[in-house]
Every structure is written in structure tokens, then in C-alpha cells.
Coordinates of C-alpha atoms in Angstrom, one line a residue:
X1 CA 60.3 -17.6 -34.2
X2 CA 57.4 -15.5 -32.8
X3 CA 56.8 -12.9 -30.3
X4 CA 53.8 -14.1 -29.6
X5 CA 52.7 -14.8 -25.9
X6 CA 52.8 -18.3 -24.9
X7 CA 49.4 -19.4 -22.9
X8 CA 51.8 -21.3 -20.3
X9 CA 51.5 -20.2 -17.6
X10 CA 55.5 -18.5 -15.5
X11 CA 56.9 -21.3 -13.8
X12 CA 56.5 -20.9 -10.3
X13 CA 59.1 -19.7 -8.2
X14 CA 60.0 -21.6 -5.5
X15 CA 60.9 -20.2 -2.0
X16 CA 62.0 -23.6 -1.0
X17 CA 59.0 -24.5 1.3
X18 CA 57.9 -28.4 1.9
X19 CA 55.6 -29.8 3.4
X20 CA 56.7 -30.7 7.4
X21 CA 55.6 -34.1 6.8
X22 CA 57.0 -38.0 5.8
X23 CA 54.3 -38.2 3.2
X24 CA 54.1 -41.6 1.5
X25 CA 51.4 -42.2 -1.6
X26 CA 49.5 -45.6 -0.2
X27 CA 50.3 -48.8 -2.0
X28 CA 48.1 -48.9 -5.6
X29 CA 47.1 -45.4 -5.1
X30 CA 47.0 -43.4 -8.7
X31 CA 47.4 -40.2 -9.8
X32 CA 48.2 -37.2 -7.4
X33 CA 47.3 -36.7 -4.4
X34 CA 46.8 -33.3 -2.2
X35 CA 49.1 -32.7 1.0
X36 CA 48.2 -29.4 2.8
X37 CA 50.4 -27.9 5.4
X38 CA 51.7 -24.3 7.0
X39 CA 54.0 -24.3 4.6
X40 CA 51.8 -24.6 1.6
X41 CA 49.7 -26.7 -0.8
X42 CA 51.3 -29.5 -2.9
X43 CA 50.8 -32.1 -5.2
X44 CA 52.7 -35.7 -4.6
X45 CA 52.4 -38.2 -7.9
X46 CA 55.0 -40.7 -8.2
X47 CA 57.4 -40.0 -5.4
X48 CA 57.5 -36.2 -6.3
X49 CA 56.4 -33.5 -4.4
X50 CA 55.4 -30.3 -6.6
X51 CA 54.4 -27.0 -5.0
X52 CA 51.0 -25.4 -5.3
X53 CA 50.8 -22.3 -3.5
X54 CA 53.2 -21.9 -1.1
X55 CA 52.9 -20.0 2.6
X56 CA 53.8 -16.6 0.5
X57 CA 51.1 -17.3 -1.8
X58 CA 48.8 -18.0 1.0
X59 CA 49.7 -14.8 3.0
X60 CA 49.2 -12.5 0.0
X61 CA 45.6 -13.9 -0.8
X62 CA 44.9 -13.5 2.7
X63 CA 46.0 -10.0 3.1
X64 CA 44.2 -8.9 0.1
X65 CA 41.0 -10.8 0.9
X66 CA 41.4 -9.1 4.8
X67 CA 44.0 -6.8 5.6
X68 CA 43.8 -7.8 8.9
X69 CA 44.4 -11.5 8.7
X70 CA 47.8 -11.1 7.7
X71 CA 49.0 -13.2 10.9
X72 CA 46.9 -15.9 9.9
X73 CA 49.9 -16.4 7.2
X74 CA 53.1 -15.6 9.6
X75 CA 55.2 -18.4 8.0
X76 CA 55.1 -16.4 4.0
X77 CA 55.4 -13.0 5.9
X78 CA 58.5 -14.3 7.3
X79 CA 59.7 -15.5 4.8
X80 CA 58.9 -12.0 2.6
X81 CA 60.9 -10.1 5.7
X82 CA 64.2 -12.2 5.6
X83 CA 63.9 -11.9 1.9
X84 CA 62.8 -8.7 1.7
X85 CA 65.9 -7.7 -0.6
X86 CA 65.0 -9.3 -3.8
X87 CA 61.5 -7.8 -3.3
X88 CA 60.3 -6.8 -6.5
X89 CA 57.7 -4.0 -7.8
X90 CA 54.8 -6.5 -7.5
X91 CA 55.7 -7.2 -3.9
X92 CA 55.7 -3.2 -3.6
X93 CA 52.3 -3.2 -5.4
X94 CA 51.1 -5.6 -3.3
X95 CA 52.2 -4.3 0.5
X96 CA 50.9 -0.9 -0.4
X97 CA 47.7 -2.6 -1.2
X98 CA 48.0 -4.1 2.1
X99 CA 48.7 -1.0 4.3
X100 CA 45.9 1.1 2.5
X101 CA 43.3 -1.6 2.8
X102 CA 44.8 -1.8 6.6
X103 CA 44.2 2.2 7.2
X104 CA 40.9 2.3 5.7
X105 CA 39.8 -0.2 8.3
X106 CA 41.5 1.3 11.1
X107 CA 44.2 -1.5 11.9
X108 CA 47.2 0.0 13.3
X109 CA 48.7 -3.6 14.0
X110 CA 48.4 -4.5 10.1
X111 CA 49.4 -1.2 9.1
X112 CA 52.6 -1.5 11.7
X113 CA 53.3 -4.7 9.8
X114 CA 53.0 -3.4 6.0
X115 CA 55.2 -0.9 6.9
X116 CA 57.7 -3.0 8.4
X117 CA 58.5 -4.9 5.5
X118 CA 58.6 -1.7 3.1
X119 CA 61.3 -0.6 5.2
X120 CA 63.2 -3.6 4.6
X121 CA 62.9 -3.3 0.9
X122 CA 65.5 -1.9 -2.1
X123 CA 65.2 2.1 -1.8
X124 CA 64.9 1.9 -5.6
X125 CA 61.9 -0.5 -5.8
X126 CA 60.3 1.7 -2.9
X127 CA 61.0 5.1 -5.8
X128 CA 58.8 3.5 -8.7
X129 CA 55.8 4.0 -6.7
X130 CA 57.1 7.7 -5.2
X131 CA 53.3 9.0 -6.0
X132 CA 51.4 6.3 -4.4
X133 CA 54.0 6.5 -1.4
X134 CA 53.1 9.9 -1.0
X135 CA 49.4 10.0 -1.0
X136 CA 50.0 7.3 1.9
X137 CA 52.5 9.2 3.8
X138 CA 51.5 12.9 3.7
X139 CA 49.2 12.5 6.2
X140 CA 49.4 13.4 9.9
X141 CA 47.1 11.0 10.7
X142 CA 48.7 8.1 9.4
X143 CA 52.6 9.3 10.6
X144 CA 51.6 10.9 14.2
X145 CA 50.2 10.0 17.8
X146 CA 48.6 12.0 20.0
X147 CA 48.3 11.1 23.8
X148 CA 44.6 12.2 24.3
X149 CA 44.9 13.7 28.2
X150 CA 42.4 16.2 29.6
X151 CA 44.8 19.0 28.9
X152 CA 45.2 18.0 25.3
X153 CA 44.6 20.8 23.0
X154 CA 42.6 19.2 19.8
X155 CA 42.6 22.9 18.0
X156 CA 46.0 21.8 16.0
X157 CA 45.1 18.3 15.2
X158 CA 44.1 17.5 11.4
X159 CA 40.3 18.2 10.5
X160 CA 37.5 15.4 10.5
X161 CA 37.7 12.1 12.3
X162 CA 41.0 10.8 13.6
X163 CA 41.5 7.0 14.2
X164 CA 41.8 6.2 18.1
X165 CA 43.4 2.9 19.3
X166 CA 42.8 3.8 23.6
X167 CA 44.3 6.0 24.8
X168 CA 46.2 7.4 21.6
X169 CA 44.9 9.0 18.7
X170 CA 46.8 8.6 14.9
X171 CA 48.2 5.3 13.7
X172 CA 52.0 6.8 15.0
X173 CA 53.7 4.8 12.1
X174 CA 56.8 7.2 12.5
X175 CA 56.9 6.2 15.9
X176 CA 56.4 2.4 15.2
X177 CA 58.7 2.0 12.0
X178 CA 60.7 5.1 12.0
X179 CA 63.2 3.4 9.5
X180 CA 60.6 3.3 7.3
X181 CA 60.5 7.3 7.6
X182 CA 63.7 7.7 7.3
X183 CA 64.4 5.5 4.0
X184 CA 61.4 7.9 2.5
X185 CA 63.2 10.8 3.5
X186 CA 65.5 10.1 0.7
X187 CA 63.2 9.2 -2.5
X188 CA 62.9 13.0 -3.3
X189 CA 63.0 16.9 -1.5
X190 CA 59.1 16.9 -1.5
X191 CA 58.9 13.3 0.9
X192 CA 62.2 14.6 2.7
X193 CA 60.1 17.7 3.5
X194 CA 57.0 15.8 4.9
X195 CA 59.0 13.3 7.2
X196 CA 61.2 16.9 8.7
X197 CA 58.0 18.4 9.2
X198 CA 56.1 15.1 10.7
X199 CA 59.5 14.3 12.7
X200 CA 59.2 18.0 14.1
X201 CA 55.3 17.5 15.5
X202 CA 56.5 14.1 17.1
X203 CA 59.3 16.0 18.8
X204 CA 56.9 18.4 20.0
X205 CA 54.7 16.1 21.5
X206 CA 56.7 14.4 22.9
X207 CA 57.7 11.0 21.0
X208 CA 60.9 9.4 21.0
X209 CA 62.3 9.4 17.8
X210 CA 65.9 8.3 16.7
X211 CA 68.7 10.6 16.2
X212 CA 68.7 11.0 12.8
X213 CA 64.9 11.7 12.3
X214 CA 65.4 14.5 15.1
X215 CA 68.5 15.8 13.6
X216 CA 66.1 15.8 10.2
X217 CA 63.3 17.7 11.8
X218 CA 65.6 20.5 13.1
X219 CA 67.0 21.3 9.3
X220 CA 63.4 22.6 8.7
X221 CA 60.7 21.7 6.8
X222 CA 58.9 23.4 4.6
X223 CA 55.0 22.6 2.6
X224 CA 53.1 21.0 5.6
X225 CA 51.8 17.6 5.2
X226 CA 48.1 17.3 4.9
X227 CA 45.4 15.6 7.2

């Protein structure tokens, strides 16, 4: 035996997508031919259907060609949501990917998305990347939302630009996925502090939170979170 790596390629998992179609090979056709649907790209040769790239595979190219084209591959993101339990560290890799790419261009509806499905993942897959999560997270402008009003006083609001979508300013992702919040509350003391101390601000401006993100904010924070 050898431990050599074998140049074969994994075999592809498969998610259990087909193509929404009757397809039939015409009479005296050879070789394979290509069927391309929503739910993916496959090969048919000899009465068998093999899978290509399926709608996940699509959706993940997408999102890290354009961050904000993820609803261009619905069907895979679906797909990763109801199966968002067997989400594994590459999937993890790959949604952070997604919601950083999102932020940097200002797409709160992306982001919104991203964040939903890290919610829905394994709290121990979420802890392998407890450094990355936390460049993300510490940040008022990523977690809060401001109502900008005429009487709104910008002196406490973090330094340098702050993303606007209307009449709001800050992405608000602890207002949009506050599950997500709450799940990072528990990877360590540091992220439990930042989420109390985010939780507090959205009190105090005024954004409904659930009862267990305002029951975390009145146990005190302590090292602020940053810009």
C-alpha cells in the first residue's frame, strides 16, 4: 500500500437534484449529451443521468464571482438552509467569504442572507473560525441601525463612513438575524461581551430585540466593540 495521493478526483456528493425534465437521448445519438436545468448541469449517456454541478455548486460559484447574485441560485441556497445541519467547515469558509465580500460592497440584502444560514449551522463548526467571526462581528457598523432623523445625534456613532440603505444607517444584522447573535454569544466571553454590548446600543435606540438578547445586554458588557 501507499499513502500517496491519488490524482482522482472526490467523488461528488450528491444532494439528490435531477434535472425537471423527461429527457430521452434521440435515436442513433452517441456519446453524452448535456442537459442544463435549475437544478443543475448533467451528463445523460446510455440511459444514465450523471450530475455535473448541481444548484449548490452553481450558487457557490455565483456568490463568490458576485456576492450579490446569490438569488440568481435560490434553488442550492435552499437547499444549503434545510440542510444547514451537516454544514461542514468548508461551507463555513465559504458563507463568511460571502458575507465579507457582501459588506465590502454594501449589500445588506446579501449580507442578511449569509447570515441567515450561519445561524442555522452546528455551533461547533461556527467555533473553528472564532477569529474570523470576530473581525466580522465586532463592529457597530455591521451589527447596528441607526434611524437617521433630524434630531439624530451622529457624535456617538463609529468614526469614518457608515453604510446607508434610506432612511437607516448600519447593515442592522442583530436586528435582521438576531439568532445569529445570539448563537455567537456562546462561542467564548470575548464574542458574549460584544453581542451584550451591541444588544445594549440597539436597546437604546430603540430596536426590537428578542428577550434573550435584552435579558443579555442588561448583564453588562464590558470591552466595547469597534467601528
Amino acid at each position: 500500500m501507499t499513502d500517496a495521493p491519488s490524482d482522482k478526483p472526490s467523488p461528488k456528493p450528491d444532494r439528490g437534484f435531477r434535472p425537471d425534465v423527461n429527457y430521452i437521448q434521440p435515436e442513433g445519438s452517441k456519446g453524452k449529451s448535456l442537459v442544463l436545468t435549475p437544478e443543475g448541469i448533467f451528463a445523460y449517456e446510455g440511459g444514465k443521468m450523471t450530475t455535473i454541478a448541481d444548484a449548490v455548486d452553481f450558487f457557490w460559484a455565483t456568490v463568490a464571482h458576485d456576492p450579490r447574485e446569490w438569488n440568481a441560485g435560490l434553488k442550492g441556497y435552499d437547499w444549503l438552509l434545510r440542510n444547514a445541519a451537516e454544514a461542514d467547515r468548508e461551507d463555513v469558509r465559504r458563507t463568511l467569504g460571502w458575507l465579507e465580500g457582501a459588506i465590502g460592497l454594501r449589500d445588506r440584502t446579501a449580507a442578511v442572507a449569509a447570515c441567515r444560514y450561519l445561524a442555522a449551522m452546528p455551533l461547533p463548526m461556527l467555533a473553528a473560525d472564532h477569529g474570523r467571526l470576530t473581525a466580522i462581528f465586532n463592529s457597530r457598523k455591521v451589527g447596528m441601525v441607526w434611524q437617521l432623523t433630524p434630531d439624530l445625534d451622529k457624535r456617538p456613532l463609529p468614526s469614518g463612513p457608515i453604510p446607508k440603505f434610506g432612511n437607516e444607517a448600519g447593515f442592522g444584522l442583530i436586528r435582521a438575524v438576531p439568532e445569529l447573535y445570539l448563537k455567537l454569544a456562546m462561542l467564548s466571553p470575548e464574542m458574549e461581551s460584544i453581542v451584550s454590548l451591541l444588544a445594549g446600543e440597539a436597546i437604546r435606540y430603540g430596536v426590537s430585540l428578542p428577550p434573550e438578547l435584552v435579558n443579555l445586554a442588561a448583564s453588562g458588557p464590558s470591552p466595547s466593540a469597534t467601528g
